[in-house]
JSON list of N, CA and C in Angstrom, two decimals:
[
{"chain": "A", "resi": 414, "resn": "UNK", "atom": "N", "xyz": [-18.84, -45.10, 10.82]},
{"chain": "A", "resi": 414, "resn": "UNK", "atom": "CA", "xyz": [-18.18, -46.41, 10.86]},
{"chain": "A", "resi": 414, "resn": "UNK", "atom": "C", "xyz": [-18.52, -47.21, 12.13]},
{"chain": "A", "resi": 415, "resn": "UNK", "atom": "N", "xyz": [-18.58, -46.34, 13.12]},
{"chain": "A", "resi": 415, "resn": "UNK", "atom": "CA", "xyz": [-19.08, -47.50, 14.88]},
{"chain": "A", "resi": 415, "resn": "UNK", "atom": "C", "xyz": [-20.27, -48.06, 14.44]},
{"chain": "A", "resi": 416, "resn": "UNK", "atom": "N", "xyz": [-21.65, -47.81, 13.67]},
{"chain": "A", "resi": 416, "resn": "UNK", "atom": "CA", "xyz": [-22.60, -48.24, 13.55]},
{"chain": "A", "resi": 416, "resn": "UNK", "atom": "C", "xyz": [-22.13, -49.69, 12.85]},
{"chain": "A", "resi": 417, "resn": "UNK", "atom": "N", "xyz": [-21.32, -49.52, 11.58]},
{"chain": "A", "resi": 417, "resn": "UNK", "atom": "CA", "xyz": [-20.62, -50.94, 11.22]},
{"chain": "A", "resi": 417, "resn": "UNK", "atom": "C", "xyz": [-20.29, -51.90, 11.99]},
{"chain": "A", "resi": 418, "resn": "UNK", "atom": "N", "xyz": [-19.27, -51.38, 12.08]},
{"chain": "A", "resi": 418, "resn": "UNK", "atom": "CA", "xyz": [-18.57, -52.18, 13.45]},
{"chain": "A", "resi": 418, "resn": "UNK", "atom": "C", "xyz": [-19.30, -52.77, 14.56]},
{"chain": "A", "resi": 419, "resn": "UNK", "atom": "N", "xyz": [-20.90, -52.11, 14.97]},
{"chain": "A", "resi": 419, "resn": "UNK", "atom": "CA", "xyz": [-21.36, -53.03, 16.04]},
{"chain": "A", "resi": 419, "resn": "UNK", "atom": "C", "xyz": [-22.44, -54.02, 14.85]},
{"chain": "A", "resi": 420, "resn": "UNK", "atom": "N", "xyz": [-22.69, -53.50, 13.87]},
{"chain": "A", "resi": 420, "resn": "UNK", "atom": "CA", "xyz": [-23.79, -54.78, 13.23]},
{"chain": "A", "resi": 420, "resn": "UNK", "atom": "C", "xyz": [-22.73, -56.18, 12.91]},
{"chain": "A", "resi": 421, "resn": "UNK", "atom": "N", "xyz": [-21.42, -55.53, 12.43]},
{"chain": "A", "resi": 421, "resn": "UNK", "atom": "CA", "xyz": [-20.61, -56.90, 12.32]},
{"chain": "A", "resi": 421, "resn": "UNK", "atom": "C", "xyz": [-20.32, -57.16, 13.61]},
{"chain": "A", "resi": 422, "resn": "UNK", "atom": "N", "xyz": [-19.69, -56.81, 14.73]},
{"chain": "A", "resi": 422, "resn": "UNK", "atom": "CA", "xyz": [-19.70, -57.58, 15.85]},
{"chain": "A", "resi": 422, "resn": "UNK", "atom": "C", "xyz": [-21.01, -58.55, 16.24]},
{"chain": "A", "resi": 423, "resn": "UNK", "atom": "N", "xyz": [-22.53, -57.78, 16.07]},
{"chain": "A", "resi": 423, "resn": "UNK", "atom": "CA", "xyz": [-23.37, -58.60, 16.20]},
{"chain": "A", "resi": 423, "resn": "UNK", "atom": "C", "xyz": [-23.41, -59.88, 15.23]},
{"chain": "A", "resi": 424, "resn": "UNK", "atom": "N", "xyz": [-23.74, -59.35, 14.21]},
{"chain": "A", "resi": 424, "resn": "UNK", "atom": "CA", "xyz": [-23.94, -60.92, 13.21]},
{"chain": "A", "resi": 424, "resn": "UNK", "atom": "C", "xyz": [-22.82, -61.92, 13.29]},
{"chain": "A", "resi": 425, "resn": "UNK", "atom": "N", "xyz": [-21.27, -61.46, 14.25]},
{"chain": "A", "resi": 425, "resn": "UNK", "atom": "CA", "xyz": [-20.25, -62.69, 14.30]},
{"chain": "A", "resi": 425, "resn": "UNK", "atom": "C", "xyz": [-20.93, -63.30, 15.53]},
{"chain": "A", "resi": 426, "resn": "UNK", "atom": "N", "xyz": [-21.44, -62.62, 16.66]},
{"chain": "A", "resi": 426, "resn": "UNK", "atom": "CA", "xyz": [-21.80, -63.45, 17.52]},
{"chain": "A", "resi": 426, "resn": "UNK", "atom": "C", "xyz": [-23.18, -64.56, 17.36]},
{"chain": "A", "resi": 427, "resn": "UNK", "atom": "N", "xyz": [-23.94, -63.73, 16.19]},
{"chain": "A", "resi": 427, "resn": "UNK", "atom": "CA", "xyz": [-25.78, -64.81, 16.21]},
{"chain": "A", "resi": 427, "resn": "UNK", "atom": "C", "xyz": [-24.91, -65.94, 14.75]},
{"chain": "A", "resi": 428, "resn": "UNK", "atom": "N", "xyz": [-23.67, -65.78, 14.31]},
{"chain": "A", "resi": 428, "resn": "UNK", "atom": "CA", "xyz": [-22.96, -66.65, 13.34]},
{"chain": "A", "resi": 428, "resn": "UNK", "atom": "C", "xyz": [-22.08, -68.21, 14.26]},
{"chain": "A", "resi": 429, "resn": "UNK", "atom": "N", "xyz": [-21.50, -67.70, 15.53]},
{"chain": "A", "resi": 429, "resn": "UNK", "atom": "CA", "xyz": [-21.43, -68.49, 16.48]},
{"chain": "A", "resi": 429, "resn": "UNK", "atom": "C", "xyz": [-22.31, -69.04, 17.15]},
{"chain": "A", "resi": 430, "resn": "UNK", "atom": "N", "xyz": [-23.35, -68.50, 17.44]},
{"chain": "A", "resi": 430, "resn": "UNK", "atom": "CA", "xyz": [-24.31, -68.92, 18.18]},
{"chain": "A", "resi": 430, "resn": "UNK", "atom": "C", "xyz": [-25.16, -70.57, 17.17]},
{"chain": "A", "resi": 431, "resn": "UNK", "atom": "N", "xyz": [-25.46, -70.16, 15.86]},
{"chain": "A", "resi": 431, "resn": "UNK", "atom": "CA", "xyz": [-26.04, -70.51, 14.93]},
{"chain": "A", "resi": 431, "resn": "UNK", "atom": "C", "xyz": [-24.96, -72.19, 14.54]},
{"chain": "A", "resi": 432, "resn": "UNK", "atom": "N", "xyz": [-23.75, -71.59, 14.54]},
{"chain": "A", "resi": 432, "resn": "UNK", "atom": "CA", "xyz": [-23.04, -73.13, 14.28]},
{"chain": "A", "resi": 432, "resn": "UNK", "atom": "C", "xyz": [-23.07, -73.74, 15.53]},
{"chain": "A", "resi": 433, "resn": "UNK", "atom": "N", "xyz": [-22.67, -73.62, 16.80]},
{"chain": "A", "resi": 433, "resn": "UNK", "atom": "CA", "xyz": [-22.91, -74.15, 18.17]},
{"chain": "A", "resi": 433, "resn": "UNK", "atom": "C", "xyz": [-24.04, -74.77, 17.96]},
{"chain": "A", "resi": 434, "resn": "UNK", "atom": "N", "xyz": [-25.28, -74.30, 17.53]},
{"chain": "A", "resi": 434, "resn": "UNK", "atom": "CA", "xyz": [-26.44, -75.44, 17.54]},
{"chain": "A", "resi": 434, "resn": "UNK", "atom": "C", "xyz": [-26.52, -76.33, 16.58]},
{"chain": "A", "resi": 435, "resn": "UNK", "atom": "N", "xyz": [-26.09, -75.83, 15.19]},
{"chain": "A", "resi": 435, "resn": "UNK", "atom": "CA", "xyz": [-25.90, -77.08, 14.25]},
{"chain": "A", "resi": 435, "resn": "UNK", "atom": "C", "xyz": [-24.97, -77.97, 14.58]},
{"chain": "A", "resi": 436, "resn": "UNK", "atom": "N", "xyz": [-23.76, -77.71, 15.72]},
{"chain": "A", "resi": 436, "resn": "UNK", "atom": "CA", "xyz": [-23.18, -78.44, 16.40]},
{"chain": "A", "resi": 436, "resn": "UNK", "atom": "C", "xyz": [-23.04, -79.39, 16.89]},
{"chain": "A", "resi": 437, "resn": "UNK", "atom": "N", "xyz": [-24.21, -78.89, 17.82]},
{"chain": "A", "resi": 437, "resn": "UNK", "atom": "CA", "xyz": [-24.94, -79.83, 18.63]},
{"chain": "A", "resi": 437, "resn": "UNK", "atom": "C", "xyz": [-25.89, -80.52, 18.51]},
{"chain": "A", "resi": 438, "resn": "UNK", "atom": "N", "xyz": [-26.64, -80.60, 17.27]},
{"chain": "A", "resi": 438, "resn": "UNK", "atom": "CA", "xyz": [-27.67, -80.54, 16.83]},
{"chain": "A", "resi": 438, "resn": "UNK", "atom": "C", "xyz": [-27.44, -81.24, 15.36]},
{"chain": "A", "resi": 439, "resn": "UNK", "atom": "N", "xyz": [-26.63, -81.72, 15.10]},
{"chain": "A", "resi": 439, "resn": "UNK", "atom": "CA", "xyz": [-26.37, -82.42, 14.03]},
{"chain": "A", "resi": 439, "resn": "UNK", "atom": "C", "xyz": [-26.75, -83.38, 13.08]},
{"chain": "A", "resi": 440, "resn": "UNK", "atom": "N", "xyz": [-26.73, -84.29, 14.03]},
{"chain": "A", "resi": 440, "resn": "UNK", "atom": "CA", "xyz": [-27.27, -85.59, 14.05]},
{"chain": "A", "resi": 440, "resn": "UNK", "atom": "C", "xyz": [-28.98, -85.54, 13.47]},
{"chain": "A", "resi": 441, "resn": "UNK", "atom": "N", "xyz": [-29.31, -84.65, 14.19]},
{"chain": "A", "resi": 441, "resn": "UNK", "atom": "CA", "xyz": [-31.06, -83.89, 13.60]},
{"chain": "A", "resi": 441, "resn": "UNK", "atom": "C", "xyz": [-30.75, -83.81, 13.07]},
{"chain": "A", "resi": 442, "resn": "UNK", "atom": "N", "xyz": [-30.28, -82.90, 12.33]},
{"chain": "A", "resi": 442, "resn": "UNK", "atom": "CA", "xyz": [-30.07, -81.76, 11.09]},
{"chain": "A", "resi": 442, "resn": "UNK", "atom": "C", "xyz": [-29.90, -82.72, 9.65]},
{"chain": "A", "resi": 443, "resn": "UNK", "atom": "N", "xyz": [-28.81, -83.76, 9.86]},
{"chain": "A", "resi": 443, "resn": "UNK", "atom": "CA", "xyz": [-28.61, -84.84, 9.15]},
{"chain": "A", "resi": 443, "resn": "UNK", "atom": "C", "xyz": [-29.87, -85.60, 8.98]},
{"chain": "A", "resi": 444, "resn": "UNK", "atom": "N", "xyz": [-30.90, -86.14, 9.88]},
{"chain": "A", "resi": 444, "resn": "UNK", "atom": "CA", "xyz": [-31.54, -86.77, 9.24]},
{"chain": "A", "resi": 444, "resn": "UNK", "atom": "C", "xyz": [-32.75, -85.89, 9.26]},
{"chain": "A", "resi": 445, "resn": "UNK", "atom": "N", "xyz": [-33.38, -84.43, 9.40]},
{"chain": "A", "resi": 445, "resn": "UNK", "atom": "CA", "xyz": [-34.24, -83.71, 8.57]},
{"chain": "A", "resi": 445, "resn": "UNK", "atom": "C", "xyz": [-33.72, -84.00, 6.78]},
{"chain": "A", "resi": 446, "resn": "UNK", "atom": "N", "xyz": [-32.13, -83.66, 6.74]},
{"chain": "A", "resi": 446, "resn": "UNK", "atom": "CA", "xyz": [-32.03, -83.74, 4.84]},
{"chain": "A", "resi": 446, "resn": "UNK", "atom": "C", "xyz": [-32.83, -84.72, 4.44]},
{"chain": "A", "resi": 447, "resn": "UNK", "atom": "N", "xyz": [-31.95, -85.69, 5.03]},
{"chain": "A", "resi": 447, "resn": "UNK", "atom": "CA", "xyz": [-32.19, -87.25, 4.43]},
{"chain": "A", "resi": 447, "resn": "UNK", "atom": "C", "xyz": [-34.15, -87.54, 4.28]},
{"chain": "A", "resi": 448, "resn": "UNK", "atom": "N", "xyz": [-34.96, -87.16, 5.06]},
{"chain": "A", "resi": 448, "resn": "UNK", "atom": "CA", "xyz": [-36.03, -86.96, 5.03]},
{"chain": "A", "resi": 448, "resn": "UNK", "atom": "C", "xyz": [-36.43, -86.12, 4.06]},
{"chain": "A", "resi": 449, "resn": "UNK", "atom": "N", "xyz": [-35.89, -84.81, 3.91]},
{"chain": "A", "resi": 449, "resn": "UNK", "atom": "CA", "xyz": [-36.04, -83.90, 2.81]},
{"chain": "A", "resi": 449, "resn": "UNK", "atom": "C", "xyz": [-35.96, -84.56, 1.07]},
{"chain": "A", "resi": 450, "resn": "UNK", "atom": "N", "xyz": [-34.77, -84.69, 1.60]},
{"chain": "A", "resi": 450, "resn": "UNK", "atom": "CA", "xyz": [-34.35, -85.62, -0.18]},
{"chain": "A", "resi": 450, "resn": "UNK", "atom": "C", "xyz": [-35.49, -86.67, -0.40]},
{"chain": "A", "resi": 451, "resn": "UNK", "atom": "N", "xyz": [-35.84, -87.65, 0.48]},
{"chain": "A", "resi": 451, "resn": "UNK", "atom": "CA", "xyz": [-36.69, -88.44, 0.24]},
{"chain": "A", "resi": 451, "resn": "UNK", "atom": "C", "xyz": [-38.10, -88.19, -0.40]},
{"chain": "A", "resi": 452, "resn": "UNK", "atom": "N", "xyz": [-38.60, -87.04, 0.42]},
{"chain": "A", "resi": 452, "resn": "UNK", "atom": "CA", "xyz": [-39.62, -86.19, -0.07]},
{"chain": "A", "resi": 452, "resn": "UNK", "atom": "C", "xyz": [-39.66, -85.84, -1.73]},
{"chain": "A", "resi": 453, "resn": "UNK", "atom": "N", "xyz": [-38.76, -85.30, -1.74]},
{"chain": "A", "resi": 453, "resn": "UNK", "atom": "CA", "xyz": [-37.99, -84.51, -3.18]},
{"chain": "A", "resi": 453, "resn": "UNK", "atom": "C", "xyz": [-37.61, -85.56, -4.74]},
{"chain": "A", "resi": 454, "resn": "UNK", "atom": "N", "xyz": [-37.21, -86.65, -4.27]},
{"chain": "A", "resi": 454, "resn": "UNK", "atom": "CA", "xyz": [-36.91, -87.47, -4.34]},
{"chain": "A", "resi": 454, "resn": "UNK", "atom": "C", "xyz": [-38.31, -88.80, -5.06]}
]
């Protein structure tokens, strides 16, 4: 069970890490879609 317990402790921290940059990083992120869809589109 400790082997569990540290892969979920890890993946909650690279899961925080990961929204903090879409966070911050938003505003990109928003207009990569909008570019995407257009493509697609």
């Amino acid at each position: 069970m400790p082997p569990i317990k540290a892969l979920i402790a890890i993946a909650r921290k690279l899961l925080g890490i990961l929204f903090a940059l879409v966070r911050d990083q938003r505003e990109y992120v928003g207009n990569y879609e909008e570019l995407h869809l257009r493509k697609v589109a």
